[in-house]
GROMACS .gro file of C-alpha atoms in nm:
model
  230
    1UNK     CA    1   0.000   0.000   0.000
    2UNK     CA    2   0.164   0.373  -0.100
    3UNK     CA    3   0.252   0.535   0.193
    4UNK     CA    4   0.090   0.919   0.296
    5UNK     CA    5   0.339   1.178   0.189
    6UNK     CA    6   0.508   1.294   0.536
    7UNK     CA    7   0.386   1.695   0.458
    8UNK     CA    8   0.003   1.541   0.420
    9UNK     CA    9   0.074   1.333   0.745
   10UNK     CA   10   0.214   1.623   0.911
   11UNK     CA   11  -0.090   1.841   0.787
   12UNK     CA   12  -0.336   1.559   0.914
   13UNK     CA   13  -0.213   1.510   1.217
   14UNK     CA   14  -0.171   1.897   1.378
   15UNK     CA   15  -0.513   1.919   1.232
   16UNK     CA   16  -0.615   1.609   1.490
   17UNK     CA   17  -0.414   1.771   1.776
   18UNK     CA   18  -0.625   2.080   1.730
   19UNK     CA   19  -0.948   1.936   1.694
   20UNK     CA   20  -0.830   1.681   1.997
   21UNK     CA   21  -0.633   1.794   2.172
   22UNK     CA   22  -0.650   1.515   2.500
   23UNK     CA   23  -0.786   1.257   2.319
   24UNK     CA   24  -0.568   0.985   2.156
   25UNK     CA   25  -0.830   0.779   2.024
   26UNK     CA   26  -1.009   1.045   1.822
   27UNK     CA   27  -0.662   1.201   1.702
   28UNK     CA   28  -0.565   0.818   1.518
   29UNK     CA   29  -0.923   0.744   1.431
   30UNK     CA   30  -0.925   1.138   1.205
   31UNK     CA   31  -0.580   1.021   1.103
   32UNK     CA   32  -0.696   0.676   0.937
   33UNK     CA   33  -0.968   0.865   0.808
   34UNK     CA   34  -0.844   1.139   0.646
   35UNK     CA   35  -0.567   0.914   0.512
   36UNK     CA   36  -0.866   0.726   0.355
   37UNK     CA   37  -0.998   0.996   0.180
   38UNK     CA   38  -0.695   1.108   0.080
   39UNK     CA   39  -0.657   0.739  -0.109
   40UNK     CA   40  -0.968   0.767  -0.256
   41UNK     CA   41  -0.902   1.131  -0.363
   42UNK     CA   42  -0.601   1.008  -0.571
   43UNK     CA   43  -0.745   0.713  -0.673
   44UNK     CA   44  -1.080   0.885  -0.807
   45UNK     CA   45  -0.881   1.145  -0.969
   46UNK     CA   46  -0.683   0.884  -1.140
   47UNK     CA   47  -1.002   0.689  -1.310
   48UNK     CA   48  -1.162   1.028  -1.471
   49UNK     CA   49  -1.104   1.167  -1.778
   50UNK     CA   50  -0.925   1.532  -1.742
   51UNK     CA   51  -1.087   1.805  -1.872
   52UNK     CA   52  -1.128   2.157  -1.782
   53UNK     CA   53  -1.450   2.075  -1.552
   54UNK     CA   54  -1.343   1.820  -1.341
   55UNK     CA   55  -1.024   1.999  -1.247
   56UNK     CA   56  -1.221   2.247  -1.128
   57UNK     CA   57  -1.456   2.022  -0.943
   58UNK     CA   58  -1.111   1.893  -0.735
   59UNK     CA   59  -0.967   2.254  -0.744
   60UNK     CA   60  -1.237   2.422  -0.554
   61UNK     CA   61  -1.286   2.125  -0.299
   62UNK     CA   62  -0.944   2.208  -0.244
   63UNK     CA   63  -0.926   2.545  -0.197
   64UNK     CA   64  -1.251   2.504   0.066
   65UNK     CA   65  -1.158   2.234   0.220
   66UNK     CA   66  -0.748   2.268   0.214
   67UNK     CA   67  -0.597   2.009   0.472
   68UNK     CA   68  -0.972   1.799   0.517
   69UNK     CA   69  -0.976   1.506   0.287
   70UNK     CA   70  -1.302   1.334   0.370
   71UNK     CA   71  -1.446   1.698   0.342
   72UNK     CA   72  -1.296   1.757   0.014
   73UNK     CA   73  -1.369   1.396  -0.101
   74UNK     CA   74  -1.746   1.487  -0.026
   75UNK     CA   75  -1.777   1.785  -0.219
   76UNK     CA   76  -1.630   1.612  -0.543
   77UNK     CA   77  -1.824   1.293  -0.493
   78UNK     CA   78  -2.124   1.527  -0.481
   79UNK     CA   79  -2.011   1.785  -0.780
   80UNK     CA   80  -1.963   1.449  -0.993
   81UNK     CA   81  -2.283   1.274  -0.916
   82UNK     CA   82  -2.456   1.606  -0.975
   83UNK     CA   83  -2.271   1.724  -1.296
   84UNK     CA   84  -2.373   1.308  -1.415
   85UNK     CA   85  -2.737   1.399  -1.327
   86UNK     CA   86  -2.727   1.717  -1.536
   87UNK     CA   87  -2.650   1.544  -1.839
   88UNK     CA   88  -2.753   1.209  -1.852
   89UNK     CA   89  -3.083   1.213  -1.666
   90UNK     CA   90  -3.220   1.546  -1.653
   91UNK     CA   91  -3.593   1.486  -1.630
   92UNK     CA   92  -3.722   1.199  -1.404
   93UNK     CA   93  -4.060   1.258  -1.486
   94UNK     CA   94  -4.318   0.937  -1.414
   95UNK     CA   95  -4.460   0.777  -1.598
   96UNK     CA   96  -4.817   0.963  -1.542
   97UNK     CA   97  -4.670   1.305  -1.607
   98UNK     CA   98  -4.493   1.448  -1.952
   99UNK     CA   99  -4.130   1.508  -1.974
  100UNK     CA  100  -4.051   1.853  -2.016
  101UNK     CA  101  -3.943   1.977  -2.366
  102UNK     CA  102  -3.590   1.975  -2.427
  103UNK     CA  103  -3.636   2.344  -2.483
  104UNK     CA  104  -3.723   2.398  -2.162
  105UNK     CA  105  -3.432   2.160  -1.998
  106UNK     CA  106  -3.184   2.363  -2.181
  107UNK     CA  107  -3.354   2.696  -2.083
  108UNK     CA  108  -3.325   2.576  -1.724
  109UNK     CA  109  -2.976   2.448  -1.722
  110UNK     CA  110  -2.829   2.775  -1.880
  111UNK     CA  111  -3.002   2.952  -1.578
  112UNK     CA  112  -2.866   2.750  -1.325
  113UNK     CA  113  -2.503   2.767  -1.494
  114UNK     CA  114  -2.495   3.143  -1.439
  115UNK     CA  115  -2.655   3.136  -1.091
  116UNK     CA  116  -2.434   2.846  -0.959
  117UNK     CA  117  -2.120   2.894  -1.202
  118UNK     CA  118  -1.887   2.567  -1.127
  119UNK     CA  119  -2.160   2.419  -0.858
  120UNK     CA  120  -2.284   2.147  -1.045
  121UNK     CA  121  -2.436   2.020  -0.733
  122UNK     CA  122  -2.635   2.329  -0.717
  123UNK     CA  123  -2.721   2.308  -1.053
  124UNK     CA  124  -2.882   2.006  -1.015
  125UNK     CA  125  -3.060   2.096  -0.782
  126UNK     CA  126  -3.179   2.425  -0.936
  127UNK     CA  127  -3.308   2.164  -1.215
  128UNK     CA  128  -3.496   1.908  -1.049
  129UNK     CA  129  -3.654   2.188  -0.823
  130UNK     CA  130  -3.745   2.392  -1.178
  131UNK     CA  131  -3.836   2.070  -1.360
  132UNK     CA  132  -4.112   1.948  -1.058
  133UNK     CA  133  -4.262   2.316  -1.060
  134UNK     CA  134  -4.271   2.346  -1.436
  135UNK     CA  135  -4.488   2.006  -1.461
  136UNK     CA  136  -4.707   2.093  -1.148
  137UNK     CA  137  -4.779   2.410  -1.324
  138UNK     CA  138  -4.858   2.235  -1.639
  139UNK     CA  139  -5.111   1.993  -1.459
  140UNK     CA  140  -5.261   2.325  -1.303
  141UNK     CA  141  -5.309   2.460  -1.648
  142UNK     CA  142  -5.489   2.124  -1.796
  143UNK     CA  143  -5.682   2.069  -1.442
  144UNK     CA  144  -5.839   2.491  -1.462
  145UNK     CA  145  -5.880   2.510  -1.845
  146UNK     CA  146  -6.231   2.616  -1.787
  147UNK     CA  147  -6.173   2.804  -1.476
  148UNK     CA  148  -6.169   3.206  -1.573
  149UNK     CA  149  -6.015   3.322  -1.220
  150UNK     CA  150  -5.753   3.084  -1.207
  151UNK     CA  151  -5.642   3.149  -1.561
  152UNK     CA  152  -5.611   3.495  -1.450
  153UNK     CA  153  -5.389   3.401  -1.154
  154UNK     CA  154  -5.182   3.200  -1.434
  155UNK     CA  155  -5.132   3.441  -1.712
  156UNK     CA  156  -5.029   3.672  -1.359
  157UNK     CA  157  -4.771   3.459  -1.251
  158UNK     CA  158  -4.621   3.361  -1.642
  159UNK     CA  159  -4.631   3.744  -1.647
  160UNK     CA  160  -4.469   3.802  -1.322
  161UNK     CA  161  -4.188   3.502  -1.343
  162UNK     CA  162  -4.125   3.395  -1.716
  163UNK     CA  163  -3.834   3.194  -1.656
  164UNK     CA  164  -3.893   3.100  -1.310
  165UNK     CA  165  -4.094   2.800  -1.272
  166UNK     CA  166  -4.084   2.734  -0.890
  167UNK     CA  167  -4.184   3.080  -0.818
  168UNK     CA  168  -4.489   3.065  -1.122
  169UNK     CA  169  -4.588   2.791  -0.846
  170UNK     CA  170  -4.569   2.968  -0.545
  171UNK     CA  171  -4.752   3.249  -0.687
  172UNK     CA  172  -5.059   3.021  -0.839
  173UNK     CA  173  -5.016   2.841  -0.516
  174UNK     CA  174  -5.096   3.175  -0.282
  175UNK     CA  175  -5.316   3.313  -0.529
  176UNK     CA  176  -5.548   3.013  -0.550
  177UNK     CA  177  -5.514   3.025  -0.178
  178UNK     CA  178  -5.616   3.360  -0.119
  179UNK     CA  179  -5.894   3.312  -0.366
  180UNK     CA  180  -6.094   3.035  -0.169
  181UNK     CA  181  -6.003   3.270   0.185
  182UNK     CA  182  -6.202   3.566  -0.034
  183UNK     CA  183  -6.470   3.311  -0.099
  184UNK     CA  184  -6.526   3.246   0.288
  185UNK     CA  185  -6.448   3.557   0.437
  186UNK     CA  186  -6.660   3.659   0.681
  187UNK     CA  187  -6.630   3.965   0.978
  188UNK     CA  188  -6.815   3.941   1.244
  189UNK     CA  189  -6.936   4.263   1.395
  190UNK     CA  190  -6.896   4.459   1.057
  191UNK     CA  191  -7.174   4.601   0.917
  192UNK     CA  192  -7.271   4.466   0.549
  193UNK     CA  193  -7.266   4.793   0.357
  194UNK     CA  194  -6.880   4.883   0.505
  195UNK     CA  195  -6.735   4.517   0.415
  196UNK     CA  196  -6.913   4.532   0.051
  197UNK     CA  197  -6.725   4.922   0.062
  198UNK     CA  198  -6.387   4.724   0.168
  199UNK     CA  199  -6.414   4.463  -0.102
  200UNK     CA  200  -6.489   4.671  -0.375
  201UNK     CA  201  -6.200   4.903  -0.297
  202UNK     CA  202  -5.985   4.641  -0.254
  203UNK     CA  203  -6.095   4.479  -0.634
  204UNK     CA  204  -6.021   4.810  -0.755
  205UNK     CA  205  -5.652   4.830  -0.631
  206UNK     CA  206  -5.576   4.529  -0.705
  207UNK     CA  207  -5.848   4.384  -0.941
  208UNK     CA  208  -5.570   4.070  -1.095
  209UNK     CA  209  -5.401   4.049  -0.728
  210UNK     CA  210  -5.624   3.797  -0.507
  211UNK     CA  211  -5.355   3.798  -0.236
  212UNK     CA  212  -5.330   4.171  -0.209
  213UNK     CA  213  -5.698   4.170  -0.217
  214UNK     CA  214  -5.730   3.941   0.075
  215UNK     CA  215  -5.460   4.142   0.268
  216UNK     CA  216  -5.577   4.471   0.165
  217UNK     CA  217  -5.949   4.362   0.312
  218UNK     CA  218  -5.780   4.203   0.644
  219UNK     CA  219  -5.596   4.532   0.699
  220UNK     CA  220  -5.935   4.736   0.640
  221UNK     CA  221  -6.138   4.552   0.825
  222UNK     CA  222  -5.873   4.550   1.111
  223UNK     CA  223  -5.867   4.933   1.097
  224UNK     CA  224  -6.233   4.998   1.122
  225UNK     CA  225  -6.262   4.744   1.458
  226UNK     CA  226  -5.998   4.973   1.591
  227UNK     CA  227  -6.193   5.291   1.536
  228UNK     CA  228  -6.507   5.174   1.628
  229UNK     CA  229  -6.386   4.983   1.974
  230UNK     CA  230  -6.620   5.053   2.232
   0.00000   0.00000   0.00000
């Protein structure tokens, strides 16, 4: 078996000390570990093919994780399995729901490039997170065809977030929310004609907005209970 270059050992082992400083047990047990990693490091780095983005992938575990091996180990088993997953599986739709368009895959990954430059890991997980949202909102869009209000709230949030398919979600999410809390809001101890006043202003600020509706109302109606506390 090749033996751990004395600098790494050195390296290792003050790291131990520091971290352990009493404890004998703990200071071998990091050594054999990191000494592992280290192994594997080498030996991983061996097996792939060199190219511009995987020295990267080991320079920047490097450079955060200096003198850590299993640390820096991590991060590139990580970076690797996520820059696989980028381009060899990018869509794990099922079975019951449509892949999404290749256009749409590529539109996504260029996005998460330039967010997450060199995190391939976070790229990843920029897609899958995109990917899921994008074919929730397209089973939204089949499910409300007929449905005029929530067609508003989705041209709103296509409007709002071309490009951004988690946040299209979020926003049909709190708008179809808000919408059934407009359909069931009641206030006690309000008289008729001032609620019908509050909702109709409210409609008129914000007639495409069912959120800001909602909290425009809450905040009205909140305000007129304060004035007229007995």
């Amino acid at each position: 078996m090749a033996h751990l270059p004395p600098e790494i050992r050195t390296h290792i082992l003050n790291a131990a000390r520091e971290a352990w400083p009493d404890d004998f047990e703990m200071q071998k047990y990091t050594l054999e570990h990191q000494t592992n990693a280290y192994f594997k490091l080498l030996s991983l780095y061996s097996r792939l093919e060199k190219n511009e983005t995987t020295h990267a992938i080991f320079s920047r575990a490097e450079a955060a994780w200096k003198h850590d091996y299993e640390m820096r180990l991590y991060e590139v088993t990580h970076q690797l399995e996520a820059l696989e997953a980028l381009y060899t599986r990018p869509d794990h739709a099922s079975p019951q729901t449509p892949k999404a368009p290749a256009a749409i895959i590529e539109a996504i990954k260029i996005r998460a490039c330039t967010e997450w430059p060199g995190d391939y890991e976070m790229q990843h997980h920029t897609l899958e997170g995109q990917l899921e949202a994008y074919r929730k909102v397209e089973a939204f869009k089949d499910t409300h065809a007929r449905d005029s209000a929530a067609q508003s709230v989705i041209t709103m949030a296509l409007s709002e977030w071309p490009d951004d398919y988690e946040m299209q979600l979020h926003t049909i999410e709190e708008q179809m929310s808000a919408l059934k809390e407009l359909a069931n809001y009641r206030a006690p101890n309000v008289p008729v004609n001032v609620l019908v006043q509050i909702r109709q202003k409210a409609v008129e600020e914000w007639p495409d907005d069912f959120a800001m509706q909602l909290h425009t109302i809450e905040n009205q109606v909140n305000a007129w209970r304060a004035l007229n506390a007995t």
